[in-house]
Structure formats: structure tokens, C-alpha cells
Amino acid sequence: MTGKRSRQWQADLTSLAEIRAFVESCAKTLGANESQTSDVLLAVNEAVTNSILHGYGGAGLVRVEVDRENGQLCVCVADQAPPFDPTQHITPNINRPLDECGLGGMGIHMMRALTDEIVYHAPIEGGNELTLKKNLSEDV
Amino acid sequence: MDITQREEKGVVVFSLNGRIDNDGATKMEQTLQSAAEAGKSKMVLDLSTVQYINSAGLRVLAEFLTVNREKGGELYLSAVNSRVKRVFQIVGFDNFFRMFDSTVDAVNAF
């Protein structure tokens, strides 16, 4: 581990700008390049937006932890919303025409495509922990 | 996000400035629908000053494009920067949207 940083925000879309700034600052400190940082920011934005809009649907808190482990930038988005495992969500079939492929799950598809690994954990005390991992070195 | 619109050769050109996040997506959807309801069907989105689009923005564009095409209309994208283009590629939307290097090219393509 290399200096995990963690902060908590109100689960509100107005928190997104601060959350992105926090993750961007941490990612650069932990050695992510511009492209890796950009991908992770998009993915984190989707994860937090899902938590706010679909998880809570109201007031709550979102905690974001950023760390570097085993050559990966790891961003954990944690909430106390009802359990939902997005990694079990079916990816939309993007090879079919737009009016057939269905547009649900677009955010989760983006998270998958922008990161190298997504790990979901449902803590025994409730809530959700979704960790987005991005390879920072070629020897991962 | 700010949206301005003008008309060139019968094509409505929307210039978007800022981030297409959830709020931006809602604003964009309202703007596009208003134009469609006013009878406009040929449209170009100038994305030259858009640095970011999220899944909500992609969803709005895809849904609008689908409905607009069913009515015989079309929506082209112009001046899409590499970062935004990469998001389209990631979700496979680069196959569905026609993108042009410049707004002039997009307008002339109708």
C-alpha cells in the first residue's frame, strides 16, 4: 500500500466536481499518467452517479478511497445504499443497432471498459463497496 | 453547459460548451427535442469545446438519434475531440454516429 487517502461526501450530484478533483489529485500523486487518470475519473464519475441516483435516491453519504496496490490505482466507492452488485449487470450488446441494443447499463459498461478490474464487496454491516482498478505499470 | 444554436443551409447547428454530465444531458435533450418539435430534422452538434461526456449524455444522444432517424431526420457530430471520441468508441457508438472533422463538413454532408 502507498498512502491510502479517503474522504466522504454527501450523496448529491453537486459533490461530483469535488470528488473528481480529489481522485485526480490522488491519482497523479500515486503515479497515474494523464490518460489513466482521465479513464479513472470517467469511471468513478459513473460509479458515484449510480450510487447517488440509483442507490440512495435520496440523502446519504458516499466515501471514496484512493490507493495504489500491486501496480494498480484502486478507487473504492462506498455507500450505505441497498446492496447492488453492478458487476452482475449484463453489458448492453453494442454490436446491434441502437434501437435494438437497449441503453440500460451504459454506465456500468463504461466502467468496465475504462478500467482493468472491478471488484464488488457487500460489507456485512450493509452498503456497497465498489473498487475500480486501473493498471499503472506494464508488469501487472 | 451552454448551448447556442444557429441555422446554416437548412441545418440546425448546436454549439455545446462545457461538460455533458447529468445536468448537461438534460439541457441537451430539451434543446434537441424543442428543435424537433419545431419541425427541424437536420441537425449538427458542434462538440469542439466539449471535453467530457458521461453515460447520461450518451444515452440522450442515442435515444434522440434513434427517434429522429425514424422520422427521417439525422444528427451529425462535428469537431469531436479525442477524449470524447474515445468514450464513443468505448461504448461502440462510433458506429452509429457520423462524425466530421468540422461543422462545415457536417453541414455540407446533408
PDB file of C-alpha atoms in Angstrom:
ATOM      1  CA  MET A   1       0.000   0.000   0.000  1.00  0.00           C
ATOM      2  CA  THR A   2       1.111   3.539  -0.656  1.00  0.00           C
ATOM      3  CA  GLY A   3      -0.704   6.103   1.433  1.00  0.00           C
ATOM      4  CA  LYS A   4      -4.406   5.428   1.145  1.00  0.00           C
ATOM      5  CA  ARG A   5      -6.442   8.617   1.072  1.00  0.00           C
ATOM      6  CA  SER A   6     -10.115   8.710   1.941  1.00  0.00           C
ATOM      7  CA  ARG A   7     -12.844  11.338   2.032  1.00  0.00           C
ATOM      8  CA  GLN A   8     -16.594  11.403   2.427  1.00  0.00           C
ATOM      9  CA  TRP A   9     -19.259  13.493   0.707  1.00  0.00           C
ATOM     10  CA  GLN A  10     -22.994  13.976   0.716  1.00  0.00           C
ATOM     11  CA  ALA A  11     -24.594  11.720  -1.895  1.00  0.00           C
ATOM     12  CA  ASP A  12     -25.540  14.564  -4.180  1.00  0.00           C
ATOM     13  CA  LEU A  13     -24.645  15.295  -7.784  1.00  0.00           C
ATOM     14  CA  THR A  14     -23.195  18.629  -6.658  1.00  0.00           C
ATOM     15  CA  SER A  15     -20.467  16.647  -4.867  1.00  0.00           C
ATOM     16  CA  LEU A  16     -19.181  15.160  -8.129  1.00  0.00           C
ATOM     17  CA  ALA A  17     -16.843  18.025  -9.021  1.00  0.00           C
ATOM     18  CA  GLU A  18     -15.082  17.803  -5.630  1.00  0.00           C
ATOM     19  CA  ILE A  19     -14.906  14.027  -5.839  1.00  0.00           C
ATOM     20  CA  ARG A  20     -13.312  14.177  -9.294  1.00  0.00           C
ATOM     21  CA  ALA A  21     -10.801  16.783  -8.090  1.00  0.00           C
ATOM     22  CA  PHE A  22      -9.933  14.591  -5.095  1.00  0.00           C
ATOM     23  CA  VAL A  23      -9.443  11.467  -7.203  1.00  0.00           C
ATOM     24  CA  GLU A  24      -7.463  13.369  -9.839  1.00  0.00           C
ATOM     25  CA  SER A  25      -5.110  14.786  -7.237  1.00  0.00           C
ATOM     26  CA  CYS A  26      -4.605  11.378  -5.606  1.00  0.00           C
ATOM     27  CA  ALA A  27      -4.146   9.591  -8.935  1.00  0.00           C
ATOM     28  CA  LYS A  28      -1.386  11.955 -10.013  1.00  0.00           C
ATOM     29  CA  THR A  29       0.335  11.645  -6.652  1.00  0.00           C
ATOM     30  CA  LEU A  30       0.191   7.859  -6.956  1.00  0.00           C
ATOM     31  CA  GLY A  31       1.803   7.883 -10.392  1.00  0.00           C
ATOM     32  CA  ALA A  32      -1.088   7.697 -12.864  1.00  0.00           C
ATOM     33  CA  ASN A  33      -0.461   9.376 -16.205  1.00  0.00           C
ATOM     34  CA  GLU A  34      -2.936  11.716 -17.888  1.00  0.00           C
ATOM     35  CA  SER A  35      -4.683   9.010 -19.901  1.00  0.00           C
ATOM     36  CA  GLN A  36      -5.006   6.644 -16.950  1.00  0.00           C
ATOM     37  CA  THR A  37      -6.287   9.451 -14.757  1.00  0.00           C
ATOM     38  CA  SER A  38      -8.836  10.512 -17.370  1.00  0.00           C
ATOM     39  CA  ASP A  39     -10.195   6.965 -17.692  1.00  0.00           C
ATOM     40  CA  VAL A  40     -10.453   6.510 -13.936  1.00  0.00           C
ATOM     41  CA  LEU A  41     -12.206   9.851 -13.485  1.00  0.00           C
ATOM     42  CA  LEU A  42     -14.864   8.877 -16.031  1.00  0.00           C
ATOM     43  CA  ALA A  43     -15.358   5.507 -14.355  1.00  0.00           C
ATOM     44  CA  VAL A  44     -15.513   6.973 -10.841  1.00  0.00           C
ATOM     45  CA  ASN A  45     -17.992   9.570 -12.040  1.00  0.00           C
ATOM     46  CA  GLU A  46     -20.272   6.787 -13.277  1.00  0.00           C
ATOM     47  CA  ALA A  47     -19.898   4.766 -10.065  1.00  0.00           C
ATOM     48  CA  VAL A  48     -20.693   7.711  -7.808  1.00  0.00           C
ATOM     49  CA  THR A  49     -23.572   8.850 -10.032  1.00  0.00           C
ATOM     50  CA  ASN A  50     -25.070   5.350  -9.851  1.00  0.00           C
ATOM     51  CA  SER A  51     -24.781   5.383  -6.081  1.00  0.00           C
ATOM     52  CA  ILE A  52     -26.429   8.791  -5.807  1.00  0.00           C
ATOM     53  CA  LEU A  53     -29.241   8.338  -8.317  1.00  0.00           C
ATOM     54  CA  HIS A  54     -29.965   4.616  -8.196  1.00  0.00           C
ATOM     55  CA  GLY A  55     -28.535   3.531  -4.842  1.00  0.00           C
ATOM     56  CA  TYR A  56     -29.816   6.123  -2.439  1.00  0.00           C
ATOM     57  CA  GLY A  57     -32.328   8.046  -4.466  1.00  0.00           C
ATOM     58  CA  GLY A  58     -32.185  10.497  -1.584  1.00  0.00           C
ATOM     59  CA  ALA A  59     -29.909  11.591   1.244  1.00  0.00           C
ATOM     60  CA  GLY A  60     -26.838   9.602   2.208  1.00  0.00           C
ATOM     61  CA  LEU A  61     -23.064   9.600   2.227  1.00  0.00           C
ATOM     62  CA  VAL A  62     -20.516   8.426  -0.311  1.00  0.00           C
ATOM     63  CA  ARG A  63     -16.962   7.597   0.753  1.00  0.00           C
ATOM     64  CA  VAL A  64     -14.167   7.491  -1.796  1.00  0.00           C
ATOM     65  CA  GLU A  65     -10.811   5.854  -1.055  1.00  0.00           C
ATOM     66  CA  VAL A  66      -7.833   6.031  -3.384  1.00  0.00           C
ATOM     67  CA  ASP A  67      -4.779   3.833  -3.095  1.00  0.00           C
ATOM     68  CA  ARG A  68      -2.063   2.160  -5.137  1.00  0.00           C
ATOM     69  CA  GLU A  69      -1.719  -1.595  -4.720  1.00  0.00           C
ATOM     70  CA  ASN A  70       0.304  -4.074  -6.780  1.00  0.00           C
ATOM     71  CA  GLY A  71       0.864  -1.632  -9.606  1.00  0.00           C
ATOM     72  CA  GLN A  72      -2.810  -0.654  -9.810  1.00  0.00           C
ATOM     73  CA  LEU A  73      -4.597   2.562  -8.994  1.00  0.00           C
ATOM     74  CA  CYS A  74      -7.523   1.458  -6.818  1.00  0.00           C
ATOM     75  CA  VAL A  75     -10.521   3.698  -6.214  1.00  0.00           C
ATOM     76  CA  CYS A  76     -13.160   2.376  -3.847  1.00  0.00           C
ATOM     77  CA  VAL A  77     -16.610   3.972  -3.875  1.00  0.00           C
ATOM     78  CA  ALA A  78     -18.530   3.018  -0.734  1.00  0.00           C
ATOM     79  CA  ASP A  79     -22.075   3.831   0.298  1.00  0.00           C
ATOM     80  CA  GLN A  80     -24.788   2.683   2.678  1.00  0.00           C
ATOM     81  CA  ALA A  81     -27.406   2.202  -0.027  1.00  0.00           C
ATOM     82  CA  PRO A  82     -29.270  -1.096  -0.513  1.00  0.00           C
ATOM     83  CA  PRO A  83     -26.922  -3.797  -1.840  1.00  0.00           C
ATOM     84  CA  PHE A  84     -26.465  -3.784  -5.610  1.00  0.00           C
ATOM     85  CA  ASP A  85     -23.694  -5.590  -7.446  1.00  0.00           C
ATOM     86  CA  PRO A  86     -23.099  -3.859 -10.786  1.00  0.00           C
ATOM     87  CA  THR A  87     -20.567  -6.487 -11.841  1.00  0.00           C
ATOM     88  CA  GLN A  88     -23.504  -8.874 -12.273  1.00  0.00           C
ATOM     89  CA  HIS A  89     -25.211  -6.450 -14.635  1.00  0.00           C
ATOM     90  CA  ILE A  90     -25.465  -7.545 -18.259  1.00  0.00           C
ATOM     91  CA  THR A  91     -23.449  -5.460 -20.684  1.00  0.00           C
ATOM     92  CA  PRO A  92     -25.588  -3.938 -23.456  1.00  0.00           C
ATOM     93  CA  ASN A  93     -24.942  -5.509 -26.856  1.00  0.00           C
ATOM     94  CA  ILE A  94     -23.326  -2.614 -28.661  1.00  0.00           C
ATOM     95  CA  ASN A  95     -22.981  -4.557 -31.895  1.00  0.00           C
ATOM     96  CA  ARG A  96     -26.699  -4.353 -32.541  1.00  0.00           C
ATOM     97  CA  PRO A  97     -28.454  -1.263 -33.902  1.00  0.00           C
ATOM     98  CA  LEU A  98     -29.147   1.442 -31.351  1.00  0.00           C
ATOM     99  CA  ASP A  99     -32.888   0.852 -31.301  1.00  0.00           C
ATOM    100  CA  GLU A 100     -32.346  -2.844 -30.545  1.00  0.00           C
ATOM    101  CA  CYS A 101     -29.404  -2.934 -28.177  1.00  0.00           C
ATOM    102  CA  GLY A 102     -31.090  -1.264 -25.229  1.00  0.00           C
ATOM    103  CA  LEU A 103     -29.339   1.576 -23.471  1.00  0.00           C
ATOM    104  CA  GLY A 104     -29.600   0.389 -19.880  1.00  0.00           C
ATOM    105  CA  GLY A 105     -26.350  -0.398 -18.128  1.00  0.00           C
ATOM    106  CA  MET A 106     -24.404   2.115 -20.172  1.00  0.00           C
ATOM    107  CA  GLY A 107     -22.644   3.499 -17.091  1.00  0.00           C
ATOM    108  CA  ILE A 108     -21.569   0.052 -15.949  1.00  0.00           C
ATOM    109  CA  HIS A 109     -20.369  -0.778 -19.442  1.00  0.00           C
ATOM    110  CA  MET A 110     -18.281   2.405 -19.390  1.00  0.00           C
ATOM    111  CA  MET A 111     -16.795   1.497 -16.001  1.00  0.00           C
ATOM    112  CA  ARG A 112     -15.799  -1.934 -17.300  1.00  0.00           C
ATOM    113  CA  ALA A 113     -14.284  -0.549 -20.472  1.00  0.00           C
ATOM    114  CA  LEU A 114     -12.333   2.211 -18.759  1.00  0.00           C
ATOM    115  CA  THR A 115     -10.757   0.103 -16.025  1.00  0.00           C
ATOM    116  CA  ASP A 116      -8.862  -3.190 -15.855  1.00  0.00           C
ATOM    117  CA  GLU A 117     -10.744  -4.762 -12.971  1.00  0.00           C
ATOM    118  CA  ILE A 118     -13.881  -4.071 -10.945  1.00  0.00           C
ATOM    119  CA  VAL A 119     -14.417  -5.698  -7.566  1.00  0.00           C
ATOM    120  CA  TYR A 120     -17.690  -5.563  -5.675  1.00  0.00           C
ATOM    121  CA  HIS A 121     -17.970  -6.225  -1.964  1.00  0.00           C
ATOM    122  CA  ALA A 122     -21.082  -6.165   0.201  1.00  0.00           C
ATOM    123  CA  PRO A 123     -19.936  -5.434   3.782  1.00  0.00           C
ATOM    124  CA  ILE A 124     -21.683  -7.493   6.442  1.00  0.00           C
ATOM    125  CA  GLU A 125     -22.827  -4.284   8.135  1.00  0.00           C
ATOM    126  CA  GLY A 126     -24.611  -3.223   4.941  1.00  0.00           C
ATOM    127  CA  GLY A 127     -23.987  -0.932   1.999  1.00  0.00           C
ATOM    128  CA  ASN A 128     -21.754  -1.399  -1.026  1.00  0.00           C
ATOM    129  CA  GLU A 129     -18.070  -1.159  -1.830  1.00  0.00           C
ATOM    130  CA  LEU A 130     -17.141  -0.980  -5.491  1.00  0.00           C
ATOM    131  CA  THR A 131     -13.424  -0.870  -6.276  1.00  0.00           C
ATOM    132  CA  LEU A 132     -12.269   0.280  -9.698  1.00  0.00           C
ATOM    133  CA  LYS A 133      -8.735  -0.800 -10.569  1.00  0.00           C
ATOM    134  CA  LYS A 134      -6.534   0.610 -13.307  1.00  0.00           C
ATOM    135  CA  ASN A 135      -3.164  -0.858 -14.231  1.00  0.00           C
ATOM    136  CA  LEU A 136      -0.412   1.724 -13.852  1.00  0.00           C
ATOM    137  CA  SER A 137       2.534  -0.388 -14.921  1.00  0.00           C
ATOM    138  CA  GLU A 138       3.005  -2.875 -17.707  1.00  0.00           C
ATOM    139  CA  ASP A 139       4.215  -5.638 -15.398  1.00  0.00           C
ATOM    140  CA  VAL A 140       0.862  -6.070 -13.610  1.00  0.00           C
TER     141      VAL A 140
ATOM    142  CA  MET B   1     -23.262  23.661 -20.046  1.00  0.00           C
ATOM    143  CA  ASP B   2     -24.094  26.370 -22.568  1.00  0.00           C
ATOM    144  CA  ILE B   3     -25.831  25.640 -25.852  1.00  0.00           C
ATOM    145  CA  THR B   4     -26.201  28.089 -28.704  1.00  0.00           C
ATOM    146  CA  GLN B   5     -27.900  27.339 -31.982  1.00  0.00           C
ATOM    147  CA  ARG B   6     -27.941  28.774 -35.470  1.00  0.00           C
ATOM    148  CA  GLU B   7     -29.143  27.642 -38.862  1.00  0.00           C
ATOM    149  CA  GLU B   8     -26.953  27.053 -41.909  1.00  0.00           C
ATOM    150  CA  LYS B   9     -28.346  25.859 -45.239  1.00  0.00           C
ATOM    151  CA  GLY B  10     -31.428  24.430 -43.544  1.00  0.00           C
ATOM    152  CA  VAL B  11     -29.357  22.588 -40.942  1.00  0.00           C
ATOM    153  CA  VAL B  12     -29.608  23.475 -37.266  1.00  0.00           C
ATOM    154  CA  VAL B  13     -26.149  23.710 -35.723  1.00  0.00           C
ATOM    155  CA  PHE B  14     -25.922  23.406 -31.952  1.00  0.00           C
ATOM    156  CA  SER B  15     -22.683  24.541 -30.353  1.00  0.00           C
ATOM    157  CA  LEU B  16     -22.172  22.952 -26.976  1.00  0.00           C
ATOM    158  CA  ASN B  17     -19.755  24.399 -24.462  1.00  0.00           C
ATOM    159  CA  GLY B  18     -18.855  22.659 -21.224  1.00  0.00           C
ATOM    160  CA  ARG B  19     -19.376  19.250 -19.690  1.00  0.00           C
ATOM    161  CA  ILE B  20     -22.122  16.894 -20.802  1.00  0.00           C
ATOM    162  CA  ASP B  21     -22.899  15.493 -17.367  1.00  0.00           C
ATOM    163  CA  ASN B  22     -26.350  14.692 -15.979  1.00  0.00           C
ATOM    164  CA  ASP B  23     -27.454  18.320 -15.964  1.00  0.00           C
ATOM    165  CA  GLY B  24     -25.869  18.950 -19.341  1.00  0.00           C
ATOM    166  CA  ALA B  25     -27.568  15.863 -20.757  1.00  0.00           C
ATOM    167  CA  THR B  26     -30.969  17.096 -19.594  1.00  0.00           C
ATOM    168  CA  LYS B  27     -30.380  20.511 -21.131  1.00  0.00           C
ATOM    169  CA  MET B  28     -29.189  18.956 -24.383  1.00  0.00           C
ATOM    170  CA  GLU B  29     -32.229  16.669 -24.521  1.00  0.00           C
ATOM    171  CA  GLN B  30     -34.608  19.593 -24.024  1.00  0.00           C
ATOM    172  CA  THR B  31     -32.849  21.640 -26.694  1.00  0.00           C
ATOM    173  CA  LEU B  32     -32.864  18.839 -29.259  1.00  0.00           C
ATOM    174  CA  GLN B  33     -36.480  17.974 -28.595  1.00  0.00           C
ATOM    175  CA  SER B  34     -37.543  21.593 -28.907  1.00  0.00           C
ATOM    176  CA  ALA B  35     -35.901  21.778 -32.313  1.00  0.00           C
ATOM    177  CA  ALA B  36     -37.532  18.512 -33.383  1.00  0.00           C
ATOM    178  CA  GLU B  37     -40.932  19.736 -32.233  1.00  0.00           C
ATOM    179  CA  ALA B  38     -40.344  22.910 -34.278  1.00  0.00           C
ATOM    180  CA  GLY B  39     -40.039  20.681 -37.348  1.00  0.00           C
ATOM    181  CA  LYS B  40     -36.264  20.628 -37.619  1.00  0.00           C
ATOM    182  CA  SER B  41     -34.788  17.279 -38.639  1.00  0.00           C
ATOM    183  CA  LYS B  42     -31.294  18.021 -39.965  1.00  0.00           C
ATOM    184  CA  MET B  43     -29.026  18.745 -37.044  1.00  0.00           C
ATOM    185  CA  VAL B  44     -25.330  19.053 -36.250  1.00  0.00           C
ATOM    186  CA  LEU B  45     -23.813  19.037 -32.780  1.00  0.00           C
ATOM    187  CA  ASP B  46     -20.579  21.003 -32.666  1.00  0.00           C
ATOM    188  CA  LEU B  47     -18.628  19.408 -29.811  1.00  0.00           C
ATOM    189  CA  SER B  48     -15.376  21.324 -30.320  1.00  0.00           C
ATOM    190  CA  THR B  49     -15.456  22.777 -26.802  1.00  0.00           C
ATOM    191  CA  VAL B  50     -16.836  19.719 -25.026  1.00  0.00           C
ATOM    192  CA  GLN B  51     -14.157  17.928 -23.013  1.00  0.00           C
ATOM    193  CA  TYR B  52     -16.361  15.394 -21.272  1.00  0.00           C
ATOM    194  CA  ILE B  53     -19.457  13.275 -21.778  1.00  0.00           C
ATOM    195  CA  ASN B  54     -20.904  10.749 -19.346  1.00  0.00           C
ATOM    196  CA  SER B  55     -23.284   7.837 -19.847  1.00  0.00           C
ATOM    197  CA  ALA B  56     -26.337  10.062 -19.362  1.00  0.00           C
ATOM    198  CA  GLY B  57     -25.185  12.250 -22.251  1.00  0.00           C
ATOM    199  CA  LEU B  58     -24.517   9.248 -24.457  1.00  0.00           C
ATOM    200  CA  ARG B  59     -27.949   7.839 -23.655  1.00  0.00           C
ATOM    201  CA  VAL B  60     -29.690  11.109 -24.580  1.00  0.00           C
ATOM    202  CA  LEU B  61     -27.823  11.315 -27.882  1.00  0.00           C
ATOM    203  CA  ALA B  62     -28.523   7.683 -28.758  1.00  0.00           C
ATOM    204  CA  GLU B  63     -32.202   7.886 -27.910  1.00  0.00           C
ATOM    205  CA  PHE B  64     -32.638  11.144 -29.788  1.00  0.00           C
ATOM    206  CA  LEU B  65     -30.771   9.854 -32.824  1.00  0.00           C
ATOM    207  CA  THR B  66     -32.963   6.748 -32.933  1.00  0.00           C
ATOM    208  CA  VAL B  67     -36.228   8.698 -32.746  1.00  0.00           C
ATOM    209  CA  ASN B  68     -35.036  11.365 -35.147  1.00  0.00           C
ATOM    210  CA  ARG B  69     -33.998   8.787 -37.735  1.00  0.00           C
ATOM    211  CA  GLU B  70     -37.400   7.108 -37.512  1.00  0.00           C
ATOM    212  CA  LYS B  71     -38.861  10.451 -38.568  1.00  0.00           C
ATOM    213  CA  GLY B  72     -36.453  10.770 -41.472  1.00  0.00           C
ATOM    214  CA  GLY B  73     -34.062  13.105 -39.703  1.00  0.00           C
ATOM    215  CA  GLU B  74     -30.376  12.886 -38.949  1.00  0.00           C
ATOM    216  CA  LEU B  75     -27.965  14.137 -36.324  1.00  0.00           C
ATOM    217  CA  TYR B  76     -24.274  14.534 -37.127  1.00  0.00           C
ATOM    218  CA  LEU B  77     -21.442  15.275 -34.721  1.00  0.00           C
ATOM    219  CA  SER B  78     -18.612  17.632 -35.575  1.00  0.00           C
ATOM    220  CA  ALA B  79     -15.188  18.550 -34.200  1.00  0.00           C
ATOM    221  CA  VAL B  80     -15.249  15.824 -31.559  1.00  0.00           C
ATOM    222  CA  ASN B  81     -12.033  15.921 -29.553  1.00  0.00           C
ATOM    223  CA  SER B  82     -10.028  12.764 -28.998  1.00  0.00           C
ATOM    224  CA  ARG B  83     -11.079  12.287 -25.386  1.00  0.00           C
ATOM    225  CA  VAL B  84     -14.805  12.445 -26.138  1.00  0.00           C
ATOM    226  CA  LYS B  85     -14.342  10.358 -29.287  1.00  0.00           C
ATOM    227  CA  ARG B  86     -12.679   7.684 -27.164  1.00  0.00           C
ATOM    228  CA  VAL B  87     -15.797   7.471 -24.967  1.00  0.00           C
ATOM    229  CA  PHE B  88     -17.948   6.969 -28.071  1.00  0.00           C
ATOM    230  CA  GLN B  89     -15.580   4.226 -29.207  1.00  0.00           C
ATOM    231  CA  ILE B  90     -15.605   2.537 -25.811  1.00  0.00           C
ATOM    232  CA  VAL B  91     -19.378   2.106 -25.867  1.00  0.00           C
ATOM    233  CA  GLY B  92     -19.439   1.312 -29.590  1.00  0.00           C
ATOM    234  CA  PHE B  93     -21.364   4.431 -30.566  1.00  0.00           C
ATOM    235  CA  ASP B  94     -18.793   5.478 -33.144  1.00  0.00           C
ATOM    236  CA  ASN B  95     -20.556   3.004 -35.446  1.00  0.00           C
ATOM    237  CA  PHE B  96     -23.897   4.738 -35.101  1.00  0.00           C
ATOM    238  CA  PHE B  97     -22.988   8.420 -35.215  1.00  0.00           C
ATOM    239  CA  ARG B  98     -21.453  10.099 -38.221  1.00  0.00           C
ATOM    240  CA  MET B  99     -18.622  12.324 -37.086  1.00  0.00           C
ATOM    241  CA  PHE B 100     -16.986  15.069 -39.121  1.00  0.00           C
ATOM    242  CA  ASP B 101     -13.774  16.953 -38.523  1.00  0.00           C
ATOM    243  CA  SER B 102     -15.509  20.304 -38.920  1.00  0.00           C
ATOM    244  CA  THR B 103     -19.009  21.737 -38.680  1.00  0.00           C
ATOM    245  CA  VAL B 104     -18.741  22.971 -42.269  1.00  0.00           C
ATOM    246  CA  ASP B 105     -18.134  19.406 -43.437  1.00  0.00           C
ATOM    247  CA  ALA B 106     -21.056  18.140 -41.371  1.00  0.00           C
ATOM    248  CA  VAL B 107     -23.466  20.745 -42.740  1.00  0.00           C
ATOM    249  CA  ASN B 108     -22.340  20.082 -46.307  1.00  0.00           C
ATOM    250  CA  ALA B 109     -22.876  16.341 -45.829  1.00  0.00           C
ATOM    251  CA  PHE B 110     -26.672  16.783 -45.745  1.00  0.00           C
TER     252      PHE B 110
END
